[in-house]
Amino acid sequence: MRLNGYRFRDTWFLPAPRRAVFDAVADLEGYPGWWPDVRSVRKIDEDTAELVCRATLPYRLVIRMRRAEQDASAGRLRVHLDGDLQGSLAARVLGHPRGTTLDITQEVVATKPLLRRLSPVARPLFELNHALMMRRGRRGLLDRLA
């Protein structure tokens, strides 16, 4: 993997119905209402939105997400990413008797010049920043679904 390439995998258990989780995750425009690190979302067209994110570290990411797959019955979502991060994000929404498991896999290359330059030495900080963002996202989604 390139020095500025990252692969993240997160699994969230959510005590909520599978369809409610799927609908919340598929609704990009609703993210700022429950995910504090997603500062804004601008819909570009039916399949594309631009998100501005800022987590713990003092920089923001502008990412365009273009829908590649959205299959509610199979619980699959996949988007292509462009902008400060390029790559893909895939989510699987799996129901079971006590709630729902959301598996999120991201494979990205940091293209923002700051991240690209600092990745060789700051990788652990960038990975921690991502982990904290995801933790806050899970907490916000739990609150939204409650």
mmCIF file of N, CA and C in Angstrom:
data_model
loop_
_atom_site.group_PDB
_atom_site.id
_atom_site.type_symbol
_atom_site.label_atom_id
_atom_site.label_comp_id
_atom_site.label_asym_id
_atom_site.label_seq_id
_atom_site.Cartn_x
_atom_site.Cartn_y
_atom_site.Cartn_z
ATOM 1 N N MET A 1 0.846 -1.183 0.000
ATOM 2 C CA MET A 1 0.000 0.000 0.000
ATOM 3 C C MET A 1 0.888 1.240 0.000
ATOM 4 N N ARG A 2 0.444 2.277 -0.678
ATOM 5 C CA ARG A 2 1.183 3.529 -0.746
ATOM 6 C C ARG A 2 1.262 4.177 0.631
ATOM 7 N N LEU A 3 2.272 5.022 0.816
ATOM 8 C CA LEU A 3 2.445 5.701 2.099
ATOM 9 C C LEU A 3 1.234 6.544 2.480
ATOM 10 N N ASN A 4 0.520 7.059 1.495
ATOM 11 C CA ASN A 4 -0.657 7.863 1.785
ATOM 12 C C ASN A 4 -1.954 7.085 1.527
ATOM 13 N N GLY A 5 -1.853 5.758 1.497
ATOM 14 C CA GLY A 5 -3.033 4.913 1.348
ATOM 15 C C GLY A 5 -3.469 4.356 2.697
ATOM 16 N N TYR A 6 -4.772 4.236 2.871
ATOM 17 C CA TYR A 6 -5.330 3.766 4.146
ATOM 18 C C TYR A 6 -6.442 2.767 3.869
ATOM 19 N N ARG A 7 -6.539 1.796 4.758
ATOM 20 C CA ARG A 7 -7.669 0.857 4.737
ATOM 21 C C ARG A 7 -8.230 0.823 6.146
ATOM 22 N N PHE A 8 -9.498 1.175 6.267
ATOM 23 C CA PHE A 8 -10.158 1.209 7.574
ATOM 24 C C PHE A 8 -11.311 0.219 7.561
ATOM 25 N N ARG A 9 -11.493 -0.448 8.673
ATOM 26 C CA ARG A 9 -12.657 -1.340 8.823
ATOM 27 C C ARG A 9 -13.248 -1.091 10.193
ATOM 28 N N ASP A 10 -14.520 -0.804 10.217
ATOM 29 C CA ASP A 10 -15.232 -0.547 11.465
ATOM 30 C C ASP A 10 -16.491 -1.397 11.484
ATOM 31 N N THR A 11 -16.810 -1.924 12.650
ATOM 32 C CA THR A 11 -18.034 -2.693 12.828
ATOM 33 C C THR A 11 -18.791 -2.098 14.005
ATOM 34 N N TRP A 12 -20.016 -1.685 13.728
ATOM 35 C CA TRP A 12 -20.860 -1.098 14.759
ATOM 36 C C TRP A 12 -22.038 -2.028 15.020
ATOM 37 N N PHE A 13 -22.291 -2.336 16.293
ATOM 38 C CA PHE A 13 -23.543 -3.000 16.655
ATOM 39 C C PHE A 13 -24.512 -1.910 17.074
ATOM 40 N N LEU A 14 -25.716 -1.964 16.532
ATOM 41 C CA LEU A 14 -26.743 -0.973 16.821
ATOM 42 C C LEU A 14 -28.030 -1.697 17.204
ATOM 43 N N PRO A 15 -28.550 -1.452 18.401
ATOM 44 C CA PRO A 15 -29.787 -2.122 18.820
ATOM 45 C C PRO A 15 -31.009 -1.458 18.181
ATOM 46 N N ALA A 16 -31.093 -1.574 16.872
ATOM 47 C CA ALA A 16 -32.175 -0.947 16.105
ATOM 48 C C ALA A 16 -32.497 -1.842 14.912
ATOM 49 N N PRO A 17 -33.667 -1.684 14.336
ATOM 50 C CA PRO A 17 -34.036 -2.494 13.166
ATOM 51 C C PRO A 17 -33.110 -2.246 11.977
ATOM 52 N N ARG A 18 -32.861 -3.279 11.230
ATOM 53 C CA ARG A 18 -31.963 -3.232 10.081
ATOM 54 C C ARG A 18 -32.362 -2.146 9.084
ATOM 55 N N ARG A 19 -33.622 -2.045 8.772
ATOM 56 C CA ARG A 19 -34.065 -1.069 7.769
ATOM 57 C C ARG A 19 -33.855 0.368 8.253
ATOM 58 N N ALA A 20 -34.056 0.616 9.545
ATOM 59 C CA ALA A 20 -33.830 1.957 10.081
ATOM 60 C C ALA A 20 -32.355 2.338 9.979
ATOM 61 N N VAL A 21 -31.472 1.388 10.245
ATOM 62 C CA VAL A 21 -30.038 1.632 10.129
ATOM 63 C C VAL A 21 -29.679 1.889 8.666
ATOM 64 N N PHE A 22 -30.166 1.039 7.785
ATOM 65 C CA PHE A 22 -29.877 1.209 6.352
ATOM 66 C C PHE A 22 -30.333 2.581 5.869
ATOM 67 N N ASP A 23 -31.553 2.964 6.209
ATOM 68 C CA ASP A 23 -32.086 4.240 5.747
ATOM 69 C C ASP A 23 -31.265 5.411 6.267
ATOM 70 N N ALA A 24 -30.841 5.354 7.523
ATOM 71 C CA ALA A 24 -30.035 6.442 8.101
ATOM 72 C C ALA A 24 -28.684 6.546 7.420
ATOM 73 N N VAL A 25 -28.055 5.407 7.144
ATOM 74 C CA VAL A 25 -26.723 5.410 6.531
ATOM 75 C C VAL A 25 -26.812 5.817 5.055
ATOM 76 N N ALA A 26 -27.887 5.476 4.388
ATOM 77 C CA ALA A 26 -28.045 5.824 2.974
ATOM 78 C C ALA A 26 -28.398 7.302 2.771
ATOM 79 N N ASP A 27 -28.891 7.971 3.803
ATOM 80 C CA ASP A 27 -29.333 9.362 3.715
ATOM 81 C C ASP A 27 -28.171 10.311 4.035
ATOM 82 N N LEU A 28 -27.300 10.550 3.047
ATOM 83 C CA LEU A 28 -26.123 11.396 3.273
ATOM 84 C C LEU A 28 -26.503 12.797 3.750
ATOM 85 N N GLU A 29 -27.562 13.342 3.213
ATOM 86 C CA GLU A 29 -27.950 14.703 3.588
ATOM 87 C C GLU A 29 -28.328 14.816 5.060
ATOM 88 N N GLY A 30 -28.677 13.694 5.687
ATOM 89 C CA GLY A 30 -29.032 13.703 7.103
ATOM 90 C C GLY A 30 -27.841 13.588 8.047
ATOM 91 N N TYR A 31 -26.651 13.297 7.531
ATOM 92 C CA TYR A 31 -25.480 13.076 8.388
ATOM 93 C C TYR A 31 -25.191 14.220 9.360
ATOM 94 N N PRO A 32 -25.214 15.482 8.936
ATOM 95 C CA PRO A 32 -24.883 16.543 9.902
ATOM 96 C C PRO A 32 -25.819 16.583 11.111
ATOM 97 N N GLY A 33 -27.002 16.013 10.981
ATOM 98 C CA GLY A 33 -27.950 15.984 12.088
ATOM 99 C C GLY A 33 -27.585 15.002 13.188
ATOM 100 N N TRP A 34 -26.733 14.025 12.894
ATOM 101 C CA TRP A 34 -26.368 13.057 13.927
ATOM 102 C C TRP A 34 -24.867 12.779 14.014
ATOM 103 N N TRP A 35 -24.093 13.175 13.014
ATOM 104 C CA TRP A 35 -22.653 12.898 13.027
ATOM 105 C C TRP A 35 -21.930 14.234 13.140
ATOM 106 N N PRO A 36 -21.443 14.578 14.342
ATOM 107 C CA PRO A 36 -20.886 15.916 14.555
ATOM 108 C C PRO A 36 -19.672 16.245 13.685
ATOM 109 N N ASP A 37 -18.938 15.265 13.209
ATOM 110 C CA ASP A 37 -17.747 15.523 12.409
ATOM 111 C C ASP A 37 -18.075 15.771 10.938
ATOM 112 N N VAL A 38 -19.300 15.499 10.530
ATOM 113 C CA VAL A 38 -19.747 15.837 9.173
ATOM 114 C C VAL A 38 -20.384 17.211 9.287
ATOM 115 N N ARG A 39 -19.621 18.218 8.864
ATOM 116 C CA ARG A 39 -20.031 19.611 9.078
ATOM 117 C C ARG A 39 -21.093 20.061 8.090
ATOM 118 N N SER A 40 -21.033 19.560 6.861
ATOM 119 C CA SER A 40 -22.056 19.940 5.881
ATOM 120 C C SER A 40 -22.106 18.902 4.765
ATOM 121 N N VAL A 41 -23.255 18.873 4.103
ATOM 122 C CA VAL A 41 -23.463 18.014 2.936
ATOM 123 C C VAL A 41 -24.184 18.846 1.897
ATOM 124 N N ARG A 42 -23.668 18.793 0.684
ATOM 125 C CA ARG A 42 -24.307 19.499 -0.436
ATOM 126 C C ARG A 42 -24.607 18.473 -1.514
ATOM 127 N N LYS A 43 -25.873 18.340 -1.828
ATOM 128 C CA LYS A 43 -26.284 17.407 -2.877
ATOM 129 C C LYS A 43 -25.914 17.984 -4.230
ATOM 130 N N ILE A 44 -25.201 17.201 -5.020
ATOM 131 C CA ILE A 44 -24.790 17.645 -6.357
ATOM 132 C C ILE A 44 -25.778 17.140 -7.403
ATOM 133 N N ASP A 45 -26.130 15.860 -7.325
ATOM 134 C CA ASP A 45 -27.158 15.281 -8.183
ATOM 135 C C ASP A 45 -27.742 14.086 -7.442
ATOM 136 N N GLU A 46 -28.561 13.298 -8.105
ATOM 137 C CA GLU A 46 -29.240 12.182 -7.442
ATOM 138 C C GLU A 46 -28.277 11.144 -6.853
ATOM 139 N N ASP A 47 -27.090 11.031 -7.407
ATOM 140 C CA ASP A 47 -26.147 10.019 -6.959
ATOM 141 C C ASP A 47 -24.887 10.575 -6.307
ATOM 142 N N THR A 48 -24.766 11.893 -6.220
ATOM 143 C CA THR A 48 -23.520 12.487 -5.745
ATOM 144 C C THR A 48 -23.783 13.568 -4.708
ATOM 145 N N ALA A 49 -22.955 13.565 -3.660
ATOM 146 C CA ALA A 49 -23.018 14.604 -2.637
ATOM 147 C C ALA A 49 -21.595 14.967 -2.234
ATOM 148 N N GLU A 50 -21.423 16.213 -1.796
ATOM 149 C CA GLU A 50 -20.129 16.660 -1.309
ATOM 150 C C GLU A 50 -20.231 16.874 0.191
ATOM 151 N N LEU A 51 -19.356 16.201 0.941
ATOM 152 C CA LEU A 51 -19.332 16.300 2.388
ATOM 153 C C LEU A 51 -18.104 17.081 2.821
ATOM 154 N N VAL A 52 -18.274 17.907 3.830
ATOM 155 C CA VAL A 52 -17.158 18.572 4.490
ATOM 156 C C VAL A 52 -17.076 17.983 5.882
ATOM 157 N N CYS A 53 -15.913 17.395 6.195
ATOM 158 C CA CYS A 53 -15.718 16.723 7.478
ATOM 159 C C CYS A 53 -14.561 17.357 8.231
ATOM 160 N N ARG A 54 -14.683 17.401 9.526
ATOM 161 C CA ARG A 54 -13.582 17.814 10.389
ATOM 162 C C ARG A 54 -13.734 17.056 11.683
ATOM 163 N N ALA A 55 -12.710 16.299 12.016
ATOM 164 C CA ALA A 55 -12.730 15.495 13.231
ATOM 165 C C ALA A 55 -11.928 16.216 14.317
ATOM 166 N N THR A 56 -11.016 15.540 14.969
ATOM 167 C CA THR A 56 -10.276 16.104 16.087
ATOM 168 C C THR A 56 -9.106 16.969 15.632
ATOM 169 N N LEU A 57 -8.356 16.514 14.648
ATOM 170 C CA LEU A 57 -7.210 17.281 14.161
ATOM 171 C C LEU A 57 -7.695 18.513 13.390
ATOM 172 N N PRO A 58 -6.920 19.597 13.393
ATOM 173 C CA PRO A 58 -7.394 20.863 12.814
ATOM 174 C C PRO A 58 -7.244 20.966 11.299
ATOM 175 N N TYR A 59 -7.888 20.087 10.595
ATOM 176 C CA TYR A 59 -7.983 20.202 9.144
ATOM 177 C C TYR A 59 -9.336 19.651 8.730
ATOM 178 N N ARG A 60 -9.787 20.084 7.589
ATOM 179 C CA ARG A 60 -11.071 19.576 7.087
ATOM 180 C C ARG A 60 -10.825 18.810 5.802
ATOM 181 N N LEU A 61 -11.728 17.894 5.534
ATOM 182 C CA LEU A 61 -11.692 17.117 4.299
ATOM 183 C C LEU A 61 -12.949 17.429 3.508
ATOM 184 N N VAL A 62 -12.778 17.649 2.226
ATOM 185 C CA VAL A 62 -13.905 17.818 1.314
ATOM 186 C C VAL A 62 -13.913 16.574 0.435
ATOM 187 N N ILE A 63 -15.000 15.826 0.524
ATOM 188 C CA ILE A 63 -15.087 14.524 -0.154
ATOM 189 C C ILE A 63 -16.383 14.465 -0.948
ATOM 190 N N ARG A 64 -16.266 14.107 -2.202
ATOM 191 C CA ARG A 64 -17.452 13.842 -3.026
ATOM 192 C C ARG A 64 -17.721 12.341 -2.997
ATOM 193 N N MET A 65 -18.942 11.993 -2.672
ATOM 194 C CA MET A 65 -19.367 10.595 -2.651
ATOM 195 C C MET A 65 -20.342 10.380 -3.794
ATOM 196 N N ARG A 66 -20.039 9.390 -4.626
ATOM 197 C CA ARG A 66 -20.930 9.051 -5.741
ATOM 198 C C ARG A 66 -21.422 7.628 -5.545
ATOM 199 N N ARG A 67 -22.729 7.484 -5.476
ATOM 200 C CA ARG A 67 -23.342 6.174 -5.230
ATOM 201 C C ARG A 67 -22.975 5.199 -6.341
ATOM 202 N N ALA A 68 -22.476 4.042 -5.937
ATOM 203 C CA ALA A 68 -22.171 2.961 -6.873
ATOM 204 C C ALA A 68 -23.172 1.819 -6.697
ATOM 205 N N GLU A 69 -23.637 1.621 -5.465
ATOM 206 C CA GLU A 69 -24.602 0.558 -5.185
ATOM 207 C C GLU A 69 -25.416 0.946 -3.960
ATOM 208 N N GLN A 70 -26.718 0.695 -4.032
ATOM 209 C CA GLN A 70 -27.606 0.887 -2.891
ATOM 210 C C GLN A 70 -28.703 -0.156 -3.001
ATOM 211 N N ASP A 71 -28.565 -1.226 -2.244
ATOM 212 C CA ASP A 71 -29.487 -2.359 -2.305
ATOM 213 C C ASP A 71 -29.998 -2.629 -0.892
ATOM 214 N N ALA A 72 -31.165 -2.084 -0.583
ATOM 215 C CA ALA A 72 -31.722 -2.227 0.766
ATOM 216 C C ALA A 72 -32.014 -3.677 1.117
ATOM 217 N N SER A 73 -32.528 -4.452 0.175
ATOM 218 C CA SER A 73 -32.880 -5.840 0.494
ATOM 219 C C SER A 73 -31.648 -6.678 0.830
ATOM 220 N N ALA A 74 -30.522 -6.391 0.190
ATOM 221 C CA ALA A 74 -29.278 -7.113 0.485
ATOM 222 C C ALA A 74 -28.460 -6.413 1.570
ATOM 223 N N GLY A 75 -28.855 -5.198 1.938
ATOM 224 C CA GLY A 75 -28.125 -4.463 2.959
ATOM 225 C C GLY A 75 -26.759 -3.976 2.507
ATOM 226 N N ARG A 76 -26.640 -3.639 1.221
ATOM 227 C CA ARG A 76 -25.339 -3.211 0.681
ATOM 228 C C ARG A 76 -25.385 -1.775 0.188
ATOM 229 N N LEU A 77 -24.365 -1.037 0.585
ATOM 230 C CA LEU A 77 -24.145 0.323 0.109
ATOM 231 C C LEU A 77 -22.689 0.428 -0.321
ATOM 232 N N ARG A 78 -22.444 1.137 -1.406
ATOM 233 C CA ARG A 78 -21.066 1.366 -1.834
ATOM 234 C C ARG A 78 -21.019 2.703 -2.549
ATOM 235 N N VAL A 79 -19.984 3.503 -2.228
ATOM 236 C CA VAL A 79 -19.797 4.791 -2.879
ATOM 237 C C VAL A 79 -18.349 4.923 -3.324
ATOM 238 N N HIS A 80 -18.161 5.696 -4.393
ATOM 239 C CA HIS A 80 -16.833 6.085 -4.847
ATOM 240 C C HIS A 80 -16.524 7.437 -4.214
ATOM 241 N N LEU A 81 -15.294 7.614 -3.778
ATOM 242 C CA LEU A 81 -14.880 8.848 -3.132
ATOM 243 C C LEU A 81 -13.904 9.598 -4.022
ATOM 244 N N ASP A 82 -14.048 10.919 -4.031
ATOM 245 C CA ASP A 82 -13.148 11.775 -4.792
ATOM 246 C C ASP A 82 -12.972 13.064 -3.999
ATOM 247 N N GLY A 83 -11.894 13.756 -4.237
ATOM 248 C CA GLY A 83 -11.620 14.995 -3.520
ATOM 249 C C GLY A 83 -10.376 14.818 -2.671
ATOM 250 N N ASP A 84 -10.445 15.221 -1.404
ATOM 251 C CA ASP A 84 -9.294 15.101 -0.507
ATOM 252 C C ASP A 84 -8.947 13.648 -0.195
ATOM 253 N N LEU A 85 -9.895 12.766 -0.364
ATOM 254 C CA LEU A 85 -9.677 11.314 -0.294
ATOM 255 C C LEU A 85 -10.226 10.719 -1.575
ATOM 256 N N GLN A 86 -9.493 9.780 -2.157
ATOM 257 C CA GLN A 86 -9.980 9.072 -3.335
ATOM 258 C C GLN A 86 -10.015 7.588 -3.011
ATOM 259 N N GLY A 87 -11.054 6.924 -3.462
ATOM 260 C CA GLY A 87 -11.157 5.494 -3.217
ATOM 261 C C GLY A 87 -12.602 5.069 -3.133
ATOM 262 N N SER A 88 -12.896 4.203 -2.160
ATOM 263 C CA SER A 88 -14.251 3.676 -2.039
ATOM 264 C C SER A 88 -14.594 3.424 -0.582
ATOM 265 N N LEU A 89 -15.880 3.387 -0.343
ATOM 266 C CA LEU A 89 -16.435 3.046 0.963
ATOM 267 C C LEU A 89 -17.564 2.070 0.710
ATOM 268 N N ALA A 90 -17.541 0.970 1.437
ATOM 269 C CA ALA A 90 -18.603 -0.029 1.320
ATOM 270 C C ALA A 90 -19.181 -0.286 2.708
ATOM 271 N N ALA A 91 -20.475 -0.482 2.763
ATOM 272 C CA ALA A 91 -21.145 -0.781 4.031
ATOM 273 C C ALA A 91 -22.068 -1.974 3.836
ATOM 274 N N ARG A 92 -22.069 -2.837 4.841
ATOM 275 C CA ARG A 92 -23.014 -3.970 4.889
ATOM 276 C C ARG A 92 -23.856 -3.795 6.135
ATOM 277 N N VAL A 93 -25.158 -3.882 5.968
ATOM 278 C CA VAL A 93 -26.097 -3.726 7.069
ATOM 279 C C VAL A 93 -26.746 -5.087 7.275
ATOM 280 N N LEU A 94 -26.407 -5.724 8.382
ATOM 281 C CA LEU A 94 -26.842 -7.101 8.638
ATOM 282 C C LEU A 94 -27.691 -7.158 9.893
ATOM 283 N N GLY A 95 -28.904 -7.679 9.748
ATOM 284 C CA GLY A 95 -29.802 -7.794 10.884
ATOM 285 C C GLY A 95 -29.608 -9.101 11.633
ATOM 286 N N HIS A 96 -29.910 -9.063 12.912
ATOM 287 C CA HIS A 96 -29.962 -10.272 13.735
ATOM 288 C C HIS A 96 -30.954 -10.011 14.864
ATOM 289 N N PRO A 97 -31.285 -10.993 15.669
ATOM 290 C CA PRO A 97 -32.388 -10.849 16.623
ATOM 291 C C PRO A 97 -32.270 -9.671 17.601
ATOM 292 N N ARG A 98 -31.059 -9.252 17.955
ATOM 293 C CA ARG A 98 -30.919 -8.176 18.943
ATOM 294 C C ARG A 98 -30.650 -6.808 18.325
ATOM 295 N N GLY A 99 -30.654 -6.716 16.998
ATOM 296 C CA GLY A 99 -30.409 -5.423 16.375
ATOM 297 C C GLY A 99 -29.766 -5.570 15.012
ATOM 298 N N THR A 100 -28.769 -4.735 14.770
ATOM 299 C CA THR A 100 -28.153 -4.657 13.450
ATOM 300 C C THR A 100 -26.650 -4.480 13.596
ATOM 301 N N THR A 101 -25.916 -5.119 12.707
ATOM 302 C CA THR A 101 -24.479 -4.900 12.608
ATOM 303 C C THR A 101 -24.215 -4.116 11.331
ATOM 304 N N LEU A 102 -23.439 -3.057 11.460
ATOM 305 C CA LEU A 102 -23.038 -2.239 10.326
ATOM 306 C C LEU A 102 -21.536 -2.400 10.153
ATOM 307 N N ASP A 103 -21.124 -3.016 9.053
ATOM 308 C CA ASP A 103 -19.704 -3.183 8.719
ATOM 309 C C ASP A 103 -19.342 -2.139 7.676
ATOM 310 N N ILE A 104 -18.312 -1.360 7.959
ATOM 311 C CA ILE A 104 -17.889 -0.281 7.065
ATOM 312 C C ILE A 104 -16.432 -0.514 6.687
ATOM 313 N N THR A 105 -16.153 -0.546 5.400
ATOM 314 C CA THR A 105 -14.788 -0.698 4.903
ATOM 315 C C THR A 105 -14.476 0.470 3.985
ATOM 316 N N GLN A 106 -13.365 1.130 4.269
ATOM 317 C CA GLN A 106 -12.915 2.244 3.440
ATOM 318 C C GLN A 106 -11.509 1.954 2.940
ATOM 319 N N GLU A 107 -11.311 2.125 1.661
ATOM 320 C CA GLU A 107 -9.982 2.022 1.058
ATOM 321 C C GLU A 107 -9.751 3.331 0.329
ATOM 322 N N VAL A 108 -8.817 4.127 0.851
ATOM 323 C CA VAL A 108 -8.634 5.476 0.329
ATOM 324 C C VAL A 108 -7.162 5.824 0.173
ATOM 325 N N VAL A 109 -6.946 6.787 -0.687
ATOM 326 C CA VAL A 109 -5.645 7.426 -0.840
ATOM 327 C C VAL A 109 -5.861 8.888 -0.489
ATOM 328 N N ALA A 110 -5.037 9.404 0.424
ATOM 329 C CA ALA A 110 -5.125 10.805 0.808
ATOM 330 C C ALA A 110 -4.505 11.663 -0.289
ATOM 331 N N THR A 111 -5.306 12.538 -0.879
ATOM 332 C CA THR A 111 -4.811 13.408 -1.944
ATOM 333 C C THR A 111 -4.657 14.851 -1.483
ATOM 334 N N LYS A 112 -5.233 15.194 -0.346
ATOM 335 C CA LYS A 112 -5.052 16.543 0.213
ATOM 336 C C LYS A 112 -3.553 16.731 0.449
ATOM 337 N N PRO A 113 -2.959 17.799 -0.059
ATOM 338 C CA PRO A 113 -1.502 17.953 0.039
ATOM 339 C C PRO A 113 -0.943 17.803 1.451
ATOM 340 N N LEU A 114 -1.603 18.381 2.444
ATOM 341 C CA LEU A 114 -1.138 18.263 3.831
ATOM 342 C C LEU A 114 -1.061 16.805 4.259
ATOM 343 N N LEU A 115 -2.099 16.056 3.999
ATOM 344 C CA LEU A 115 -2.134 14.633 4.394
ATOM 345 C C LEU A 115 -1.104 13.829 3.615
ATOM 346 N N ARG A 116 -0.992 14.114 2.342
ATOM 347 C CA ARG A 116 -0.037 13.391 1.507
ATOM 348 C C ARG A 116 1.395 13.588 2.021
ATOM 349 N N ARG A 117 1.742 14.831 2.331
ATOM 350 C CA ARG A 117 3.096 15.124 2.809
ATOM 351 C C ARG A 117 3.368 14.522 4.180
ATOM 352 N N LEU A 118 2.373 14.572 5.065
ATOM 353 C CA LEU A 118 2.600 14.145 6.447
ATOM 354 C C LEU A 118 2.333 12.660 6.711
ATOM 355 N N SER A 119 1.685 11.963 5.780
ATOM 356 C CA SER A 119 1.338 10.553 6.004
ATOM 357 C C SER A 119 2.505 9.687 6.465
ATOM 358 N N PRO A 120 3.707 9.825 5.904
ATOM 359 C CA PRO A 120 4.786 8.933 6.352
ATOM 360 C C PRO A 120 5.110 9.049 7.840
ATOM 361 N N VAL A 121 4.942 10.234 8.433
ATOM 362 C CA VAL A 121 5.279 10.396 9.850
ATOM 363 C C VAL A 121 4.050 10.531 10.749
ATOM 364 N N ALA A 122 2.944 10.992 10.205
ATOM 365 C CA ALA A 122 1.755 11.257 11.022
ATOM 366 C C ALA A 122 0.681 10.189 10.887
ATOM 367 N N ARG A 123 0.968 9.097 10.205
ATOM 368 C CA ARG A 123 -0.031 8.040 10.004
ATOM 369 C C ARG A 123 -0.750 7.647 11.302
ATOM 370 N N PRO A 124 -0.042 7.394 12.411
ATOM 371 C CA PRO A 124 -0.766 7.016 13.639
ATOM 372 C C PRO A 124 -1.756 8.086 14.101
ATOM 373 N N LEU A 125 -1.407 9.362 13.953
ATOM 374 C CA LEU A 125 -2.340 10.431 14.325
ATOM 375 C C LEU A 125 -3.547 10.460 13.397
ATOM 376 N N PHE A 126 -3.325 10.274 12.099
ATOM 377 C CA PHE A 126 -4.439 10.263 11.152
ATOM 378 C C PHE A 126 -5.361 9.074 11.425
ATOM 379 N N GLU A 127 -4.788 7.937 11.763
ATOM 380 C CA GLU A 127 -5.600 6.760 12.076
ATOM 381 C C GLU A 127 -6.392 6.962 13.368
ATOM 382 N N LEU A 128 -5.768 7.593 14.365
ATOM 383 C CA LEU A 128 -6.487 7.912 15.607
ATOM 384 C C LEU A 128 -7.609 8.905 15.328
ATOM 385 N N ASN A 129 -7.337 9.914 14.521
ATOM 386 C CA ASN A 129 -8.348 10.895 14.145
ATOM 387 C C ASN A 129 -9.554 10.203 13.503
ATOM 388 N N HIS A 130 -9.273 9.262 12.607
ATOM 389 C CA HIS A 130 -10.348 8.497 11.962
ATOM 390 C C HIS A 130 -11.139 7.702 13.001
ATOM 391 N N ALA A 131 -10.432 7.024 13.903
ATOM 392 C CA ALA A 131 -11.105 6.203 14.925
ATOM 393 C C ALA A 131 -12.012 7.057 15.803
ATOM 394 N N LEU A 132 -11.558 8.234 16.186
ATOM 395 C CA LEU A 132 -12.387 9.116 17.017
ATOM 396 C C LEU A 132 -13.602 9.614 16.244
ATOM 397 N N MET A 133 -13.418 9.920 14.978
ATOM 398 C CA MET A 133 -14.547 10.341 14.146
ATOM 399 C C MET A 133 -15.585 9.229 14.051
ATOM 400 N N MET A 134 -15.123 8.025 13.835
ATOM 401 C CA MET A 134 -16.052 6.898 13.714
ATOM 402 C C MET A 134 -16.762 6.630 15.041
ATOM 403 N N ARG A 135 -16.054 6.775 16.142
ATOM 404 C CA ARG A 135 -16.680 6.584 17.463
ATOM 405 C C ARG A 135 -17.810 7.590 17.664
ATOM 406 N N ARG A 136 -17.547 8.855 17.313
ATOM 407 C CA ARG A 136 -18.598 9.874 17.454
ATOM 408 C C ARG A 136 -19.752 9.609 16.487
ATOM 409 N N GLY A 137 -19.444 9.098 15.297
ATOM 410 C CA GLY A 137 -20.498 8.753 14.350
ATOM 411 C C GLY A 137 -21.397 7.659 14.882
ATOM 412 N N ARG A 138 -20.798 6.631 15.462
ATOM 413 C CA ARG A 138 -21.591 5.534 16.037
ATOM 414 C C ARG A 138 -22.483 6.053 17.163
ATOM 415 N N ARG A 139 -21.896 6.860 18.027
ATOM 416 C CA ARG A 139 -22.664 7.405 19.149
ATOM 417 C C ARG A 139 -23.828 8.259 18.641
ATOM 418 N N GLY A 140 -23.560 9.093 17.629
ATOM 419 C CA GLY A 140 -24.620 9.932 17.073
ATOM 420 C C GLY A 140 -25.718 9.120 16.411
ATOM 421 N N LEU A 141 -25.330 8.061 15.715
ATOM 422 C CA LEU A 141 -26.339 7.210 15.073
ATOM 423 C C LEU A 141 -27.171 6.470 16.126
ATOM 424 N N LEU A 142 -26.522 6.011 17.180
ATOM 425 C CA LEU A 142 -27.279 5.379 18.278
ATOM 426 C C LEU A 142 -28.331 6.336 18.814
ATOM 427 N N ASP A 143 -27.942 7.592 19.055
ATOM 428 C CA ASP A 143 -28.890 8.584 19.574
ATOM 429 C C ASP A 143 -30.019 8.832 18.568
ATOM 430 N N ARG A 144 -29.687 8.916 17.299
ATOM 431 C CA ARG A 144 -30.716 9.172 16.280
ATOM 432 C C ARG A 144 -31.722 8.030 16.204
ATOM 433 N N LEU A 145 -31.223 6.802 16.336
ATOM 434 C CA LEU A 145 -32.100 5.639 16.197
ATOM 435 C C LEU A 145 -32.895 5.328 17.462
ATOM 436 N N ALA A 146 -32.517 5.947 18.578
ATOM 437 C CA ALA A 146 -33.182 5.647 19.865
ATOM 438 C C ALA A 146 -34.601 6.185 19.888
#
